[in-house]
Short mmCIF file of C-alpha atoms and ligand atoms in Angstrom, two decimals:
data_model
loop_
_atom_site.label_atom_id
_atom_site.label_comp_id
_atom_site.label_asym_id
_atom_site.label_seq_id
_atom_site.Cartn_x
_atom_site.Cartn_y
_atom_site.Cartn_z
CA UNK A 1 0.12 0.02 0.02
CA UNK A 2 2.73 2.49 0.94
CA UNK A 3 5.03 1.45 -1.94
CA UNK A 4 3.09 3.89 -4.26
CA UNK A 5 3.77 6.64 -1.66
CA UNK A 6 7.52 6.26 -1.34
CA UNK A 7 10.03 8.67 -2.75
CA UNK A 8 13.43 7.15 -2.22
CA UNK A 9 16.26 8.98 -0.96
CA UNK A 10 19.18 7.53 0.92
CA UNK A 11 18.58 7.66 4.61
CA UNK A 12 15.00 8.68 4.81
CA UNK A 13 11.70 7.87 2.66
CA UNK A 14 8.95 10.58 2.26
CA UNK A 15 5.65 8.91 2.92
CA UNK A 16 2.69 10.43 0.96
CA UNK A 17 0.37 12.08 3.41
CA UNK A 18 -3.43 11.88 2.55
CA UNK A 19 -5.85 14.69 2.70
CA UNK A 20 -8.75 14.45 5.15
CA UNK A 21 -11.22 17.25 5.80
CA UNK A 22 -11.66 18.50 9.49
CA UNK A 23 -15.24 18.70 8.69
CA UNK A 24 -15.53 14.99 8.65
CA UNK A 25 -15.30 15.05 12.43
CA UNK A 26 -18.99 16.57 12.60
CA UNK A 27 -20.37 13.02 12.15
CA UNK A 28 -18.74 11.91 15.37
CA UNK A 29 -17.96 15.00 17.40
CA UNK A 30 -21.09 17.07 16.34
CA UNK A 31 -21.33 20.44 14.36
CA UNK A 32 -20.37 22.92 17.10
CA UNK A 33 -17.25 21.35 18.21
CA UNK A 34 -16.02 20.78 14.78
CA UNK A 35 -16.60 24.45 13.78
CA UNK A 36 -14.60 25.35 16.93
CA UNK A 37 -11.86 23.07 15.63
CA UNK A 38 -11.96 24.55 12.13
CA UNK A 39 -11.37 27.86 13.58
CA UNK A 40 -8.37 26.56 15.55
CA UNK A 41 -6.96 24.95 12.46
CA UNK A 42 -7.29 28.18 10.42
CA UNK A 43 -5.65 30.21 13.10
CA UNK A 44 -2.70 27.62 13.13
CA UNK A 45 -2.51 27.88 9.55
CA UNK A 46 -2.17 31.61 9.70
CA UNK A 47 0.42 31.25 12.45
CA UNK A 48 2.57 28.62 10.50
CA UNK A 49 2.28 31.10 7.52
CA UNK A 50 3.56 28.63 4.83
CA UNK A 51 6.04 27.09 7.15
CA UNK A 52 6.20 23.16 6.95
CA UNK A 53 5.42 20.84 9.72
CA UNK A 54 7.61 17.80 9.57
CA UNK A 55 7.23 14.57 11.24
CA UNK A 56 9.82 12.00 11.35
CA UNK A 57 9.73 8.50 12.66
CA UNK A 58 11.13 5.02 11.89
CA UNK A 59 8.23 3.18 10.41
CA UNK A 60 5.26 4.02 7.90
CA UNK A 61 3.32 0.63 8.67
CA UNK A 62 2.73 -1.32 11.62
CA UNK A 63 2.81 -0.08 15.05
CA UNK A 64 0.77 2.55 16.99
CA UNK A 65 2.80 5.40 16.05
CA UNK A 66 2.31 4.91 12.33
CA UNK A 67 -1.36 4.22 12.79
CA UNK A 68 -1.80 7.40 14.61
CA UNK A 69 0.23 9.59 12.32
CA UNK A 70 -1.35 8.54 9.25
CA UNK A 71 -4.83 10.14 10.06
CA UNK A 72 -3.49 12.93 12.06
CA UNK A 73 -1.26 14.16 9.19
CA UNK A 74 -4.08 13.88 6.74
CA UNK A 75 -6.43 16.09 8.91
CA UNK A 76 -3.44 18.51 9.11
CA UNK A 77 -2.92 18.71 5.56
CA UNK A 78 -6.60 18.86 4.93
CA UNK A 79 -6.61 22.00 7.13
CA UNK A 80 -4.16 23.51 4.70
CA UNK A 81 -0.97 23.01 6.68
CA UNK A 82 1.91 21.91 4.59
CA UNK A 83 2.63 18.54 6.59
CA UNK A 84 5.25 16.02 5.62
CA UNK A 85 6.08 12.67 6.97
CA UNK A 86 9.70 11.35 6.58
CA UNK A 87 10.56 7.86 7.90
CA UNK A 88 14.08 6.74 8.85
CA UNK A 89 15.94 4.07 7.06
CA UNK A 90 18.17 2.22 9.51
CA UNK A 91 20.20 -0.70 9.15
CA UNK A 92 19.76 -3.94 11.31
CA UNK A 93 22.60 -2.68 13.71
CA UNK A 94 20.91 0.74 14.16
CA UNK A 95 17.46 -0.96 14.89
CA UNK A 96 19.22 -3.27 17.51
CA UNK A 97 20.45 -0.35 19.22
CA UNK A 98 17.06 1.55 19.20
CA UNK A 99 15.25 -1.56 20.42
CA UNK A 100 17.70 -1.75 23.16
CA UNK A 101 16.96 1.86 23.99
CA UNK A 102 13.16 0.95 23.73
CA UNK A 103 13.51 -1.79 26.37
CA UNK A 104 15.72 0.44 28.63
CA UNK A 105 13.15 3.12 28.88
CA UNK A 106 10.77 0.34 29.86
CA UNK A 107 13.00 -0.68 32.75
CA UNK A 108 14.40 -3.68 31.19
CA UNK A 109 17.78 -5.00 29.77
CA UNK A 110 16.62 -6.22 26.24
CA UNK A 111 19.37 -8.07 24.72
CA UNK A 112 21.67 -7.07 27.57
CA UNK A 113 24.11 -5.01 25.38
CA UNK A 114 25.91 -2.28 27.02
CA UNK A 115 24.47 0.74 25.31
CA UNK A 116 28.06 2.23 25.42
CA UNK A 117 30.34 4.02 22.97
CA UNK A 118 29.98 1.43 20.26
CA UNK A 119 26.01 1.72 20.31
CA UNK A 120 26.34 5.42 20.31
CA UNK A 121 28.76 5.34 17.22
CA UNK A 122 26.07 3.03 15.43
CA UNK A 123 23.32 5.34 16.31
CA UNK A 124 24.93 8.54 15.19
CA UNK A 125 26.21 7.11 12.06
CA UNK A 126 22.67 6.37 10.68
CA UNK A 127 21.21 9.66 12.17
CA UNK A 128 24.27 12.06 10.89
CA UNK A 129 23.32 10.84 7.32
CA UNK A 130 19.74 11.42 7.90
CA UNK A 131 20.41 14.92 9.38
CA UNK A 132 22.20 15.96 6.33
CA UNK A 133 19.33 15.00 4.13
CA UNK A 134 16.68 16.60 6.40
CA UNK A 135 18.64 19.88 6.83
CA UNK A 136 18.77 20.14 3.10
CA UNK A 137 15.03 20.30 3.07
CA UNK A 138 13.93 21.82 6.31
CA UNK A 139 13.73 25.66 6.22
CA UNK A 140 14.59 27.85 9.17
CA UNK A 141 11.33 28.38 11.05
CA UNK A 142 9.84 25.15 10.16
CA UNK A 143 8.35 22.95 12.78
CA UNK A 144 9.82 19.32 13.23
CA UNK A 145 8.19 16.55 15.30
CA UNK A 146 10.57 13.94 16.16
CA UNK A 147 9.01 10.69 17.38
CA UNK A 148 10.65 8.11 19.75
CA UNK A 149 14.22 7.22 20.57
CA UNK A 150 15.21 6.49 16.96
CA UNK A 151 14.91 9.98 15.98
CA UNK A 152 16.25 11.94 19.02
CA UNK A 153 19.77 12.20 17.61
CA UNK A 154 18.48 14.23 14.88
CA UNK A 155 17.66 17.22 16.99
CA UNK A 156 20.87 19.18 17.31
CA UNK A 157 21.49 19.32 13.63
CA UNK A 158 17.87 20.38 13.02
CA UNK A 159 18.05 23.14 15.77
CA UNK A 160 21.33 24.41 14.24
CA UNK A 161 19.46 24.70 11.02
CA UNK A 162 16.87 26.96 12.63
CA UNK A 163 13.95 24.52 12.88
CA UNK A 164 11.74 24.32 16.10
CA UNK A 165 12.20 20.80 17.26
CA UNK A 166 9.62 18.90 19.45
CA UNK A 167 10.58 15.36 20.69
CA UNK A 168 7.68 12.96 21.18
CA UNK A 169 8.10 9.98 23.26
CA UNK A 170 5.70 7.35 22.72
CA UNK A 171 7.34 4.91 24.85
CA UNK A 172 6.71 5.03 28.59
CA UNK A 173 6.84 3.38 31.76
CA UNK A 174 6.72 4.74 35.57
CA UNK A 175 9.67 2.45 36.27
CA UNK A 176 12.79 4.12 37.43
CA UNK A 177 15.87 1.72 37.59
CA UNK A 178 19.27 1.38 36.42
CA UNK A 179 18.09 0.43 32.82
CA UNK A 180 15.90 3.62 32.67
CA UNK A 181 18.78 5.62 33.80
CA UNK A 182 20.94 4.04 31.24
CA UNK A 183 18.56 4.90 28.36
CA UNK A 184 18.30 8.47 29.33
CA UNK A 185 21.93 8.88 29.87
CA UNK A 186 22.19 7.67 26.16
CA UNK A 187 19.58 9.96 24.76
CA UNK A 188 19.61 13.05 26.64
CA UNK A 189 22.84 14.64 25.28
CA UNK A 190 20.97 14.96 22.05
CA UNK A 191 17.77 16.33 23.70
CA UNK A 192 19.42 19.00 25.95
CA UNK A 193 18.45 22.06 23.99
CA UNK A 194 15.01 20.85 22.69
CA UNK A 195 12.41 23.42 23.90
CA UNK A 196 9.55 20.84 24.33
CA UNK A 197 8.90 17.13 25.05
CA UNK A 198 5.65 15.22 24.70
CA UNK A 199 4.91 12.34 26.73
CA UNK A 200 1.64 9.87 26.80
CA UNK A 201 1.43 10.16 30.67
CA UNK A 202 2.51 12.54 33.40
CA UNK A 203 4.12 9.46 35.22
CA UNK A 204 6.25 8.68 32.01
CA UNK A 205 8.03 12.08 32.03
CA UNK A 206 11.70 11.07 33.46
CA UNK A 207 13.55 13.55 35.67
CA UNK A 208 15.74 14.57 32.72
CA UNK A 209 12.82 16.22 30.86
CA UNK A 210 11.00 17.41 33.81
CA UNK A 211 11.80 21.07 33.70
CA UNK A 212 8.65 22.55 32.65
CA UNK A 213 9.35 21.69 29.06
CA UNK A 214 7.29 18.36 28.96
CA UNK A 215 3.61 18.25 27.91
CA UNK A 216 1.25 15.31 28.07
CA UNK A 217 -0.56 14.41 24.96
CA UNK A 218 -2.51 10.87 25.06
CA UNK A 219 -2.74 8.82 22.15
CA UNK A 220 -5.92 8.71 20.01
CA UNK A 221 -7.69 6.35 17.74
CA UNK A 222 -9.27 7.14 14.23
CA UNK A 223 -12.82 6.74 14.17
CA UNK A 224 -12.92 6.50 10.42
CA UNK A 225 -10.29 3.72 9.74
CA UNK A 226 -11.07 0.26 8.87
CA UNK A 227 -10.27 -0.67 12.45
CA UNK A 228 -12.81 1.59 13.85
CA UNK A 229 -15.33 2.62 11.26
CA UNK A 230 -19.09 1.88 11.84
CA UNK A 231 -19.92 -1.72 10.54
CA UNK A 232 -23.53 -2.65 10.34
CA UNK A 233 -24.59 -5.97 12.11
CA UNK A 234 -24.97 -8.10 8.93
CA UNK A 235 -21.33 -7.00 7.81
CA UNK A 236 -20.01 -8.00 11.15
CA UNK A 237 -21.78 -11.42 10.75
CA UNK A 238 -20.57 -11.77 7.40
CA UNK A 239 -16.94 -10.95 8.18
CA UNK A 240 -17.03 -13.25 11.21
CA UNK A 241 -18.51 -16.28 9.49
CA UNK A 242 -16.30 -15.92 6.34
CA UNK A 243 -13.11 -15.73 8.56
CA UNK A 244 -14.38 -18.54 10.72
CA UNK A 245 -14.90 -17.06 14.00
CA UNK A 246 -18.52 -17.72 14.22
CA UNK A 247 -20.59 -20.45 12.45
CA UNK A 248 -21.94 -19.60 9.25
CA UNK A 249 -23.38 -19.13 6.71
CA UNK A 250 -23.27 -15.41 6.31
CA UNK A 251 -26.73 -13.73 6.33
CA UNK A 252 -28.14 -13.87 2.70
CA UNK A 253 -27.27 -10.91 0.74
CA UNK A 254 -24.75 -9.59 3.26
CA UNK A 255 -21.31 -8.42 1.99
CA UNK A 256 -17.93 -8.83 3.94
CA UNK A 257 -17.06 -5.23 2.93
CA UNK A 258 -15.35 -2.20 4.58
CA UNK A 259 -13.87 1.18 3.36
CA UNK A 260 -10.32 1.33 2.92
CA UNK A 261 -8.14 4.25 4.17
CA UNK A 262 -8.17 5.80 0.58
CA UNK A 263 -11.96 5.45 0.46
CA UNK A 264 -12.15 2.48 -1.92
CA UNK A 265 -14.06 -0.51 -1.02
CA UNK A 266 -12.45 -3.37 0.47
CA UNK A 267 -13.66 -6.98 1.09
CA UNK A 268 -12.54 -9.68 3.87
CA UNK A 269 -11.63 -12.71 2.01
CA UNK A 270 -8.96 -14.56 4.10
CA UNK A 271 -9.58 -16.99 6.77
CA UNK A 272 -8.31 -16.94 10.15
CA UNK A 273 -6.32 -19.89 11.35
CA UNK A 274 -8.19 -21.14 14.53
CA UNK A 275 -7.23 -23.76 17.20
CA UNK A 276 -10.57 -25.08 18.60
CA UNK A 277 -11.96 -28.30 19.86
CA UNK A 278 -15.42 -28.74 18.03
CA UNK A 279 -17.32 -25.96 16.15
CA UNK A 280 -17.09 -22.37 15.98
CA UNK A 281 -19.47 -20.32 18.37
CA UNK A 282 -22.90 -19.76 17.10
CA UNK A 283 -23.82 -15.97 16.13
CA UNK A 284 -25.87 -16.16 19.59
CA UNK A 285 -23.15 -17.28 21.64
CA UNK A 286 -21.87 -14.45 23.92
CA UNK A 287 -18.24 -13.97 23.20
CA UNK A 288 -15.47 -12.75 25.55
CA UNK A 289 -12.60 -11.40 23.38
CA UNK A 290 -9.05 -10.34 23.83
CA UNK A 291 -7.19 -8.96 20.80
CA UNK A 292 -3.40 -8.70 21.24
CA UNK A 293 -0.17 -9.50 19.88
CA UNK A 294 1.05 -12.76 21.16
CA UNK A 295 3.11 -11.31 23.94
CA UNK A 296 3.33 -12.62 27.47
CA UNK A 297 2.90 -9.30 28.98
CA UNK A 298 -0.74 -9.44 27.56
CA UNK A 299 -1.11 -12.53 29.70
CA UNK A 300 -3.06 -14.78 27.04
CA UNK A 301 -2.60 -17.89 29.40
CA UNK A 302 -3.93 -16.02 32.36
CA UNK A 303 -6.93 -14.85 30.37
CA UNK A 304 -7.56 -18.61 29.48
CA UNK A 305 -7.15 -19.73 33.01
CA UNK A 306 -9.29 -16.94 34.33
CA UNK A 307 -12.04 -17.97 31.79
CA UNK A 308 -11.64 -21.49 32.88
CA UNK A 309 -12.15 -20.43 36.61
CA UNK A 310 -15.44 -18.61 35.41
CA UNK A 311 -16.50 -21.78 33.38
CA UNK A 312 -15.83 -24.07 36.57
CA UNK A 313 -18.02 -21.79 38.72
CA UNK A 314 -20.88 -22.55 36.51
CA UNK A 315 -21.58 -18.80 35.93
CA UNK A 316 -20.42 -18.06 32.36
CA UNK A 317 -23.92 -17.77 30.99
CA UNK A 318 -22.99 -19.91 27.73
CA UNK A 319 -19.94 -17.56 27.08
CA UNK A 320 -17.11 -18.44 25.09
CA UNK A 321 -13.53 -17.03 24.86
CA UNK A 322 -11.73 -15.90 21.61
CA UNK A 323 -8.31 -15.04 21.94
CA UNK A 324 -7.06 -13.57 18.63
CA UNK A 325 -3.81 -12.07 17.55
CA UNK A 326 -1.85 -11.62 14.23
CA UNK A 327 -0.86 -14.78 12.18
CA UNK A 328 2.51 -15.58 13.72
CA UNK A 329 3.61 -17.74 10.81
CA UNK A 330 3.33 -14.80 8.51
CA UNK A 331 5.32 -12.52 10.72
CA UNK A 332 8.77 -13.79 9.98
CA UNK A 333 10.76 -11.15 12.01
CA UNK A 334 8.80 -11.79 15.17
CA UNK A 335 10.09 -15.15 16.57
CA UNK A 336 8.83 -14.02 20.09
CA UNK A 337 5.36 -13.88 18.82
CA UNK A 338 5.53 -17.54 17.40
CA UNK A 339 7.07 -18.64 20.65
CA UNK A 340 4.22 -17.27 22.73
CA UNK A 341 1.66 -18.60 20.60
CA UNK A 342 3.14 -22.02 20.92
CA UNK A 343 3.15 -21.77 24.66
CA UNK A 344 -0.50 -20.37 24.44
CA UNK A 345 -1.61 -23.40 22.38
CA UNK A 346 0.35 -25.95 24.63
CA UNK A 347 -1.50 -24.46 27.69
CA UNK A 348 -4.71 -24.72 25.84
CA UNK A 349 -4.13 -28.27 25.24
CA UNK A 350 -3.79 -29.17 28.85
CA UNK A 351 -7.14 -27.66 29.80
CA UNK A 352 -10.02 -29.97 30.54
CA UNK A 353 -12.11 -30.84 27.39
CA UNK A 354 -15.21 -28.76 28.53
CA UNK A 355 -12.99 -25.74 28.79
CA UNK A 356 -11.15 -26.29 25.52
CA UNK A 357 -14.48 -26.51 23.74
CA UNK A 358 -15.10 -22.93 24.71
CA UNK A 359 -11.82 -21.37 24.15
CA UNK A 360 -10.91 -20.49 20.56
CA UNK A 361 -7.35 -19.23 19.65
CA UNK A 362 -7.29 -17.41 16.42
CA UNK A 363 -4.42 -16.13 14.36
CA UNK A 364 -5.78 -13.46 11.94
CA UNK A 365 -4.49 -12.88 8.57
CA UNK A 366 -2.15 -10.06 8.14
CA UNK A 367 -1.21 -10.21 4.47
CA UNK A 368 -3.54 -7.23 4.04
CA UNK A 369 -3.34 -4.96 7.09
CA UNK A 370 -6.69 -3.22 6.36
CA UNK A 371 -8.40 -6.39 6.02
CA UNK A 372 -6.84 -7.73 9.30
CA UNK A 373 -8.29 -4.28 10.83
CA UNK A 374 -11.64 -4.87 9.55
CA UNK A 375 -11.64 -8.28 11.16
CA UNK A 376 -10.48 -6.90 14.41
CA UNK A 377 -13.36 -4.27 14.06
CA UNK A 378 -15.94 -6.97 13.54
CA UNK A 379 -14.72 -9.07 16.31
CA UNK A 380 -14.70 -6.27 18.81
CA UNK A 381 -18.04 -5.15 17.79
CA UNK A 382 -19.59 -8.57 18.12
CA UNK A 383 -17.88 -9.32 21.59
CA UNK A 384 -20.23 -9.27 24.65
CA UNK A 385 -17.31 -8.41 26.72
CA UNK A 386 -13.73 -7.25 25.54
CA UNK A 387 -10.87 -7.95 27.92
CA UNK A 388 -7.23 -6.63 28.31
CA UNK A 389 -5.74 -8.41 31.12
CA UNK A 390 -2.12 -7.15 30.49
CA UNK A 391 0.51 -7.31 33.13
CA UNK A 392 1.98 -4.05 31.80
CA UNK A 393 0.62 -1.68 29.18
CA UNK A 394 1.95 1.62 27.64
CA UNK A 395 -1.63 2.96 26.73
CA UNK A 396 -3.65 0.01 25.48
CA UNK A 397 -5.14 0.96 22.16
CA UNK A 398 -7.30 -2.27 22.16
CA UNK A 399 -9.16 -0.89 25.16
CA UNK A 400 -9.95 2.29 23.45
CA UNK A 401 -11.11 0.56 20.33
CA UNK A 402 -13.32 -1.49 22.22
CA UNK A 403 -14.73 1.36 24.24
CA UNK A 404 -15.45 3.28 21.18
CA UNK A 405 -17.49 0.33 19.73
CA UNK A 406 -19.65 0.72 23.05
CA UNK A 407 -18.25 -2.69 24.59
CA UNK A 408 -17.93 -3.20 28.24
CA UNK A 409 -14.26 -3.95 28.88
CA UNK A 410 -12.69 -5.75 31.59
CA UNK A 411 -8.94 -4.63 31.89
CA UNK A 412 -5.97 -4.48 34.33
CA UNK A 413 -5.42 -1.35 36.29
CA UNK A 414 -1.91 -0.75 34.59
CA UNK A 415 -0.02 1.98 32.59
CA UNK A 416 -2.53 4.10 30.33
CA UNK A 417 -5.54 1.86 30.83
CA UNK A 418 -6.00 3.58 34.01
CA UNK A 419 -6.33 7.03 32.16
CA UNK A 420 -8.99 5.62 29.92
CA UNK A 421 -11.30 3.83 32.44
CA UNK A 422 -12.67 4.81 35.81
CA UNK A 423 -13.56 1.67 37.54
CA UNK A 424 -17.24 0.86 37.41
CA UNK A 425 -18.01 3.85 35.02
CA UNK A 426 -16.47 3.15 31.65
CA UNK A 427 -15.27 -0.42 32.30
CA UNK A 428 -14.16 -2.71 35.25
CA UNK A 429 -10.62 -2.62 36.38
CA UNK A 430 -8.71 -5.37 37.91
CA UNK A 431 -6.50 -3.90 40.75
CA UNK A 432 -4.34 -7.01 40.52
CA UNK A 433 -3.95 -8.36 36.94
CA UNK A 434 -2.96 -11.79 38.28
CA UNK A 435 -6.09 -12.38 40.28
CA UNK A 436 -8.06 -14.95 38.22
CA UNK A 437 -10.94 -14.84 40.81
CA UNK A 438 -11.45 -11.22 40.51
CA UNK A 439 -11.21 -11.61 36.67
CA UNK A 440 -13.81 -14.31 36.59
CA UNK A 441 -16.15 -12.35 38.77
CA UNK A 442 -15.93 -9.11 36.64
CA UNK A 443 -16.69 -11.27 33.68
CA UNK A 444 -19.63 -12.94 35.32
CA UNK A 445 -21.07 -9.38 36.38
CA UNK A 446 -20.99 -8.09 32.81
CA UNK A 447 -22.44 -11.45 31.32
CA UNK A 448 -25.37 -11.59 33.76
CA UNK A 449 -26.20 -8.00 34.08
CA UNK A 450 -27.11 -6.85 30.59
CA UNK A 451 -28.12 -3.28 31.86
CA UNK A 452 -24.76 -2.87 33.46
CA UNK A 453 -23.09 -3.86 30.46
CA UNK A 454 -25.07 -1.54 28.35
CA UNK A 455 -24.60 1.33 30.59
CA UNK A 456 -20.81 0.80 30.82
CA UNK A 457 -20.60 0.50 27.16
CA UNK A 458 -22.36 3.70 26.53
CA UNK A 459 -20.21 5.52 28.89
CA UNK A 460 -17.30 3.99 27.49
CA UNK A 461 -18.16 5.23 24.04
CA UNK A 462 -18.64 8.78 25.35
CA UNK A 463 -15.33 8.61 27.11
CA UNK A 464 -13.48 7.88 23.92
CA UNK A 465 -15.45 10.67 22.06
CA UNK A 466 -14.54 13.09 24.64
CA UNK A 467 -10.94 12.28 25.16
CA UNK A 468 -9.50 9.79 22.68
CA UNK A 469 -10.36 10.76 19.14
CA UNK A 470 -8.26 12.65 16.75
CA UNK A 471 -9.70 15.96 17.13
CA UNK A 472 -8.72 16.18 20.62
CA UNK A 473 -5.24 15.26 19.53
CA UNK A 474 -5.06 17.86 16.80
CA UNK A 475 -6.26 20.58 19.18
CA UNK A 476 -3.68 19.74 21.89
CA UNK A 477 -1.05 20.08 19.12
CA UNK A 478 -2.34 23.37 18.13
CA UNK A 479 -2.46 24.56 21.88
CA UNK A 480 1.28 23.40 22.28
CA UNK A 481 2.33 25.29 19.07
CA UNK A 482 0.55 28.41 20.55
CA UNK A 483 2.25 27.87 24.11
CA UNK A 484 5.67 27.44 22.34
CA UNK A 485 4.85 30.55 20.27
CA UNK A 486 5.71 28.95 17.00
N1 UDP B 1 -3.98 -5.56 16.54
C1 UDP B 1 -4.30 -5.89 15.09
N2 UDP B 1 -4.40 -7.13 14.92
C2 UDP B 1 -4.19 -8.02 15.57
C3 UDP B 1 -3.84 -7.83 17.03
C4 UDP B 1 -3.62 -6.60 17.26
O1 UDP B 1 -4.55 -4.80 14.35
O2 UDP B 1 -4.18 -9.29 15.16
C5 UDP B 1 -3.78 -4.03 16.89
C6 UDP B 1 -4.88 -3.67 17.84
O3 UDP B 1 -6.12 -3.54 17.32
C7 UDP B 1 -4.23 -2.31 18.34
C8 UDP B 1 -2.76 -2.81 18.19
O4 UDP B 1 -2.63 -3.82 17.46
O5 UDP B 1 -4.58 -1.25 17.52
C9 UDP B 1 -2.13 -3.00 19.53
O6 UDP B 1 -1.91 -1.94 20.22
P1 UDP B 1 -2.01 -1.77 22.06
O7 UDP B 1 -1.70 -0.40 22.39
O8 UDP B 1 -3.16 -2.56 22.40
O9 UDP B 1 -0.66 -2.80 22.34
P2 UDP B 1 0.67 -2.86 21.75
O10 UDP B 1 0.84 -4.04 20.69
O11 UDP B 1 1.17 -1.55 21.18
O12 UDP B 1 1.51 -3.36 23.09
#
């Protein structure tokens, strides 16, 4: 999809930014807030006065940052602001160092490499080439948003060239240990003179950046994307029956279609690879769903065992569990995912037969990212309860996505999930993610009390409308530019 949008240069690729009209928000935010946003956009456009707004990160597809940038930059361009998106081309050695940095900022040792002078030399070599190319294009007064540790080392050269640099760190953890210290010691020399930092949570702001220069802007989801766009019930049923997640046949006359990012029609055609004992759940079966990468921090085995506790208590109200994640066989560069998936399947095999018959492990096709997103969309919409029993979580977009679909969510009170859900109001929080009984009893409450589930689902959707859609995100950027007098 992106290949058409790439203009190759040596150390950077320019990604084509689409154009979306801010007016589109009226459909989800209402007329008056959208008019106010249009006024803000017009004043930002005047303020920038033809200067370019650059964004630099390290991937155009896959990952939450790219998923957020694509729509936000398109709206910015739609507001008449000259918005450009550059993606770093690193080599494997560079990405090994930046992955190590990523782990360090999360408080862990990653591959255990020292993050010393050799790592710094690798990091600077890639970035000095990219900086030369950027500086040749960026004009004095332009605004450059650098995203994540991969791009921090570009800041000094850009500042010397007269650009206004903002560094946004999407990575975060409240942990403060030796590893975190190491990560910041590595990065901070590049960031010393940067006038503004953006973090996703207050508690993620490190002491290095905590000098009145840090701002909090939370992530957002795109209400119009294949992942979150409205799908009617027949379409949901058609998609889920066709991929093999609910029993067929699809309703007569229904089509498994969705709208692609570029507004052309898309169709779900591939099947999921499902491990199950017996049949797919019927359309009427209440589903408990967790959608996640196959990662132990998402606690997939704990979800199964907690669900088994619920089944054993006899209070499951006929519910079945779907654990869904990306097709691990297709993701050649994620050996960790395949390994975790194998462990989940092995744990599933040890479950009693009556539990196995109600737990479905689904690998969703990933060959077409937008098709994958439409399947996730349908599955989240069909879920009776969505769960996210993570042991650790930066923000937890799957929670936001489910809340936007009006689903009641049971999630761990960790990381950014706590900013999204007020316990008992917009979802149910698990104070201790490892407490299987509490998990089972939260599920039971929502499965047996339809009114509670409906009330929580409706409050969840409102919460996302108010706080976690793109318009709020864009307005916060506009406000930040105003504060910085750009
Ligand atoms: N996701 C997806 N397909 C899958 C599994 C996950 O598109 O098969 C998406 C999910 O919908 C969400 C993102 O991957 O948008 C995961 O983001 P989150 O913040 O929940 O967790 P992360 O993976 O960043 O730790």
